[in-house]
């Protein structure tokens, strides 16, 4: 009896299947490039914050009338390099909240402290805070008097983490990946006359960015500013921020 060889048809079918899958993967990759290549990658963001109640002695209008001294960000040793970026984001947030809060920026604060011979005292006060969590009353009073401001804003960076996750794969090709960024910040408002913390807030923002190239990402200053706007607007000024806080997809623009 004649035998029937079925190996060749199977091989042809397998080659055809691989070819079709390859073409599908290439087409999907092309679509993804078109969608993501010409603009900033779309991203998904969510933020939340919590704040202490404001004491009756804190006059929010005073924060608007006179500039508030802004200290440099406190951060763990491995995140100290992000302090200038975070300070820039905080400046943007203070100007964006409604009504805007006038500031003596971190750079201007450093210059004024140097001019008034308070730089060493400021450095010692920050070192003590890292150890005790308290700004020295006498040091704070002298710095507030020297800078002509009743209130100082002390910001802190608690955590910054990025993780890359595969989002979609076809025929063994990773078409799109997600970069998940988590940022945790805190703010404290101190009264230089009493040496008391009059308000504090903590917040967390998580952003998921779709990208084809590792170079595609959402700028960290924008993520930080969105989070800081919510913390200040909702917690300190006690009016809802206009920033979209639910999980919303935007393409090519910061979340508003």
CSV table of C-alpha atoms in Angstrom, one decimal:
chain,number,residue,atom,x,y,z
A,1,UNK,CA,0.0,0.0,0.0
A,2,UNK,CA,1.3,3.4,-0.9
A,3,UNK,CA,2.2,5.7,2.0
A,4,UNK,CA,1.2,9.3,2.2
A,5,UNK,CA,3.8,11.9,3.3
A,6,UNK,CA,2.0,14.6,5.3
A,7,UNK,CA,5.2,16.3,6.6
A,8,UNK,CA,5.5,18.8,3.8
A,9,UNK,CA,2.0,20.2,4.1
A,10,UNK,CA,2.5,20.6,7.9
A,11,UNK,CA,5.8,22.5,7.3
A,12,UNK,CA,4.1,24.7,4.8
A,13,UNK,CA,1.3,25.4,7.2
A,14,UNK,CA,3.7,26.2,10.0
A,15,UNK,CA,5.7,28.6,7.8
A,16,UNK,CA,2.4,30.2,6.6
A,17,UNK,CA,1.3,30.7,10.2
A,18,UNK,CA,4.6,32.2,11.3
A,19,UNK,CA,4.5,34.5,8.3
A,20,UNK,CA,1.0,35.7,9.1
A,21,UNK,CA,1.8,36.3,12.7
A,22,UNK,CA,4.9,38.2,11.7
A,23,UNK,CA,2.9,40.4,9.4
A,24,UNK,CA,0.3,41.0,12.1
A,25,UNK,CA,3.0,41.9,14.6
A,26,UNK,CA,4.7,44.3,12.1
A,27,UNK,CA,1.3,45.9,11.3
A,28,UNK,CA,0.6,46.4,15.0
A,29,UNK,CA,4.0,47.8,15.6
A,30,UNK,CA,3.5,50.2,12.8
A,31,UNK,CA,0.2,51.3,14.3
A,32,UNK,CA,1.8,51.8,17.7
A,33,UNK,CA,4.6,53.8,16.2
A,34,UNK,CA,2.1,56.1,14.4
A,35,UNK,CA,0.2,56.5,17.7
A,36,UNK,CA,3.1,57.1,19.9
A,37,UNK,CA,5.9,58.3,17.7
A,38,UNK,CA,4.6,61.7,16.8
A,39,UNK,CA,3.7,62.9,20.3
A,40,UNK,CA,4.3,62.4,23.9
A,41,UNK,CA,3.2,58.9,25.0
A,42,UNK,CA,-0.3,58.6,26.5
A,43,UNK,CA,-0.3,58.0,30.2
A,44,UNK,CA,-2.6,57.1,33.1
A,45,UNK,CA,-2.3,59.0,36.4
A,46,UNK,CA,-3.8,58.9,39.8
A,47,UNK,CA,-2.9,61.0,42.9
A,48,UNK,CA,-4.2,61.3,46.4
A,49,UNK,CA,-3.2,63.4,49.4
A,50,UNK,CA,-4.0,63.9,53.1
A,51,UNK,CA,-3.5,66.9,55.3
A,52,UNK,CA,-3.8,67.9,58.9
A,53,UNK,CA,-6.5,70.4,59.9
A,54,UNK,CA,-5.4,74.0,59.9
A,55,UNK,CA,-5.3,75.8,63.3
A,56,UNK,CA,-7.5,78.8,63.7
A,57,UNK,CA,-4.4,80.9,64.1
A,58,UNK,CA,-3.3,80.2,60.5
A,59,UNK,CA,-4.5,83.0,58.3
A,60,UNK,CA,-4.5,81.7,54.8
A,61,UNK,CA,-4.8,85.2,53.4
A,62,UNK,CA,-1.4,86.0,55.0
A,63,UNK,CA,0.2,83.3,52.8
A,64,UNK,CA,-1.2,85.2,49.7
A,65,UNK,CA,-0.3,88.7,50.9
A,66,UNK,CA,3.4,88.1,51.9
A,67,UNK,CA,6.0,85.7,50.3
A,68,UNK,CA,6.5,82.4,52.0
A,69,UNK,CA,10.1,81.2,52.4
A,70,UNK,CA,10.7,77.8,50.6
A,71,UNK,CA,13.4,75.6,51.9
A,72,UNK,CA,15.2,73.0,49.8
A,73,UNK,CA,13.7,69.5,49.6
A,74,UNK,CA,14.6,67.1,52.3
A,75,UNK,CA,15.3,63.7,50.8
A,76,UNK,CA,17.1,60.4,51.5
A,77,UNK,CA,20.7,60.2,50.5
A,78,UNK,CA,20.0,58.2,47.4
A,79,UNK,CA,17.4,60.8,46.2
A,80,UNK,CA,19.3,64.0,47.0
A,81,UNK,CA,20.1,64.5,43.3
A,82,UNK,CA,16.3,65.0,42.6
A,83,UNK,CA,16.0,68.0,45.1
A,84,UNK,CA,16.5,70.7,42.4
A,85,UNK,CA,14.0,69.1,40.1
A,86,UNK,CA,11.4,68.9,43.0
A,87,UNK,CA,12.1,72.5,44.0
A,88,UNK,CA,11.3,73.6,40.4
A,89,UNK,CA,8.1,71.6,40.5
A,90,UNK,CA,7.1,73.2,43.8
A,91,UNK,CA,7.6,76.7,42.4
A,92,UNK,CA,5.4,75.8,39.5
A,93,UNK,CA,2.7,74.4,41.8
A,94,UNK,CA,2.7,77.5,44.0
A,95,UNK,CA,2.1,79.7,41.0
A,96,UNK,CA,-0.6,77.5,39.6
A,97,UNK,CA,-2.8,77.1,42.7
A,98,UNK,CA,-5.7,79.5,43.0
A,99,UNK,CA,-5.1,82.0,44.4
A,100,UNK,CA,-1.3,81.8,43.8
A,101,UNK,CA,1.1,81.7,46.7
A,102,UNK,CA,4.0,84.0,46.5
A,103,UNK,CA,7.3,82.5,47.4
A,104,UNK,CA,10.9,83.3,48.2
A,105,UNK,CA,12.3,80.5,46.1
A,106,UNK,CA,14.9,78.0,47.3
A,107,UNK,CA,17.6,79.7,45.3
A,108,UNK,CA,16.7,83.2,46.6
A,109,UNK,CA,16.4,81.8,50.1
A,110,UNK,CA,20.0,80.4,49.9
A,111,UNK,CA,21.3,83.7,48.6
A,112,UNK,CA,19.6,85.7,51.3
A,113,UNK,CA,20.8,83.4,54.0
A,114,UNK,CA,24.3,83.7,52.7
A,115,UNK,CA,24.1,87.5,52.6
A,116,UNK,CA,22.8,87.7,56.2
A,117,UNK,CA,25.3,85.3,57.6
A,118,UNK,CA,22.7,82.6,58.3
A,119,UNK,CA,23.8,79.9,55.9
A,120,UNK,CA,25.7,77.8,58.5
A,121,UNK,CA,22.8,78.1,61.0
A,122,UNK,CA,20.4,77.0,58.3
A,123,UNK,CA,22.6,74.0,57.5
A,124,UNK,CA,22.8,73.0,61.1
A,125,UNK,CA,19.0,73.3,61.5
A,126,UNK,CA,18.4,71.0,58.5
A,127,UNK,CA,20.9,68.4,59.9
A,128,UNK,CA,19.1,68.5,63.2
A,129,UNK,CA,15.8,68.0,61.5
A,130,UNK,CA,17.0,64.9,59.6
A,131,UNK,CA,17.8,63.5,63.0
A,132,UNK,CA,14.9,64.7,65.1
A,133,UNK,CA,12.1,65.7,62.7
A,134,UNK,CA,12.0,69.2,64.4
A,135,UNK,CA,13.2,72.6,63.2
A,136,UNK,CA,15.0,74.4,66.1
A,137,UNK,CA,12.8,77.2,67.4
A,138,UNK,CA,15.5,79.7,68.0
A,139,UNK,CA,17.2,79.0,64.7
A,140,UNK,CA,13.9,79.2,62.9
A,141,UNK,CA,13.0,82.5,64.5
A,142,UNK,CA,16.3,84.1,63.5
A,143,UNK,CA,16.0,82.8,59.9
A,144,UNK,CA,12.4,84.0,59.7
A,145,UNK,CA,13.4,87.4,61.0
A,146,UNK,CA,16.4,87.6,58.8
A,147,UNK,CA,14.3,86.8,55.7
A,148,UNK,CA,11.3,88.9,56.7
A,149,UNK,CA,8.7,86.1,56.6
A,150,UNK,CA,6.5,84.5,59.2
A,151,UNK,CA,6.0,81.2,57.4
A,152,UNK,CA,8.4,78.8,55.8
A,153,UNK,CA,7.5,75.8,53.7
A,154,UNK,CA,9.6,72.7,54.2
A,155,UNK,CA,9.1,70.1,51.4
A,156,UNK,CA,10.3,66.5,51.4
A,157,UNK,CA,10.8,63.6,48.9
A,158,UNK,CA,9.9,60.3,50.6
A,159,UNK,CA,10.0,57.9,47.6
A,160,UNK,CA,10.7,57.8,43.9
A,161,UNK,CA,10.4,54.5,42.1
A,162,UNK,CA,10.2,53.4,38.4
A,163,UNK,CA,9.3,50.0,37.1
A,164,UNK,CA,9.0,48.8,33.5
A,165,UNK,CA,6.2,46.3,32.7
A,166,UNK,CA,5.3,44.6,29.4
A,167,UNK,CA,1.9,45.8,28.2
A,168,UNK,CA,1.4,44.0,24.8
A,169,UNK,CA,3.3,41.2,23.0
A,170,UNK,CA,2.7,39.5,19.7
A,171,UNK,CA,4.7,36.8,18.0
A,172,UNK,CA,7.4,37.2,20.6
A,173,UNK,CA,7.8,40.9,19.9
A,174,UNK,CA,7.2,43.3,22.8
A,175,UNK,CA,5.2,46.1,21.1
A,176,UNK,CA,4.4,48.4,24.0
A,177,UNK,CA,5.7,48.6,27.5
A,178,UNK,CA,4.6,50.6,30.5
A,179,UNK,CA,6.8,52.6,32.8
A,180,UNK,CA,5.1,52.9,36.2
A,181,UNK,CA,6.3,55.8,38.2
A,182,UNK,CA,5.5,56.2,41.9
A,183,UNK,CA,6.2,59.5,43.8
A,184,UNK,CA,5.6,60.2,47.4
A,185,UNK,CA,6.0,63.8,48.8
A,186,UNK,CA,5.3,65.7,52.0
A,187,UNK,CA,5.0,69.3,52.9
A,188,UNK,CA,5.2,71.1,56.3
A,189,UNK,CA,4.4,74.8,57.0
A,190,UNK,CA,6.2,76.2,59.9
A,191,UNK,CA,5.5,79.5,61.9
A,192,UNK,CA,8.9,81.1,62.4
A,193,UNK,CA,7.5,83.2,65.4
A,194,UNK,CA,6.3,80.3,67.4
A,195,UNK,CA,8.5,77.5,66.0
A,196,UNK,CA,5.4,75.4,65.5
A,197,UNK,CA,4.3,73.2,62.6
A,198,UNK,CA,0.9,74.8,61.6
A,199,UNK,CA,0.1,72.5,58.7
A,200,UNK,CA,1.4,69.4,57.0
A,201,UNK,CA,0.4,67.2,54.1
A,202,UNK,CA,1.5,64.0,52.4
A,203,UNK,CA,0.7,62.8,48.9
A,204,UNK,CA,1.3,60.0,46.5
A,205,UNK,CA,1.2,60.0,42.7
A,206,UNK,CA,1.3,57.0,40.4
A,207,UNK,CA,1.7,57.4,36.7
A,208,UNK,CA,1.7,54.6,34.0
A,209,UNK,CA,3.4,55.6,30.7
A,210,UNK,CA,3.1,53.6,27.5
A,211,UNK,CA,6.2,53.7,25.4
A,212,UNK,CA,8.0,52.0,22.5
A,213,UNK,CA,11.4,53.4,23.3
A,214,UNK,CA,13.0,53.7,26.8
A,215,UNK,CA,13.5,57.4,25.9
A,216,UNK,CA,9.8,58.0,25.9
A,217,UNK,CA,8.5,59.0,29.3
A,218,UNK,CA,6.4,61.6,31.2
A,219,UNK,CA,8.6,64.4,32.7
A,220,UNK,CA,9.1,63.9,36.4
A,221,UNK,CA,8.7,67.7,37.2
A,222,UNK,CA,5.2,67.5,35.7
A,223,UNK,CA,4.2,64.5,37.7
A,224,UNK,CA,5.5,66.2,40.9
A,225,UNK,CA,3.8,69.5,40.1
A,226,UNK,CA,0.4,67.8,39.6
A,227,UNK,CA,0.7,66.1,42.9
A,228,UNK,CA,1.9,69.3,44.7
A,229,UNK,CA,-1.0,71.3,43.3
A,230,UNK,CA,-3.4,68.9,44.8
A,231,UNK,CA,-1.7,68.8,48.2
A,232,UNK,CA,-1.6,72.6,48.4
A,233,UNK,CA,-5.0,73.4,46.8
A,234,UNK,CA,-7.0,70.8,48.6
A,235,UNK,CA,-5.2,70.8,51.9
A,236,UNK,CA,-3.9,74.3,52.5
A,237,UNK,CA,-6.2,76.5,50.5
A,238,UNK,CA,-9.1,74.1,51.0
A,239,UNK,CA,-10.6,74.3,47.6
A,240,UNK,CA,-10.6,71.5,45.1
A,241,UNK,CA,-7.8,71.4,42.6
A,242,UNK,CA,-8.7,71.6,38.9
A,243,UNK,CA,-6.2,68.8,38.2
A,244,UNK,CA,-8.0,65.6,37.1
A,245,UNK,CA,-7.4,63.1,39.8
A,246,UNK,CA,-9.4,60.1,38.6
A,247,UNK,CA,-7.7,57.7,36.3
A,248,UNK,CA,-7.9,59.6,33.0
A,249,UNK,CA,-6.1,58.9,29.7
A,250,UNK,CA,-4.6,62.0,28.0
A,251,UNK,CA,-2.3,62.0,25.0
A,252,UNK,CA,0.5,64.5,24.5
A,253,UNK,CA,-0.5,66.8,27.4
A,254,UNK,CA,-0.1,66.9,31.1
A,255,UNK,CA,-3.3,65.9,33.0
A,256,UNK,CA,-5.4,68.9,33.9
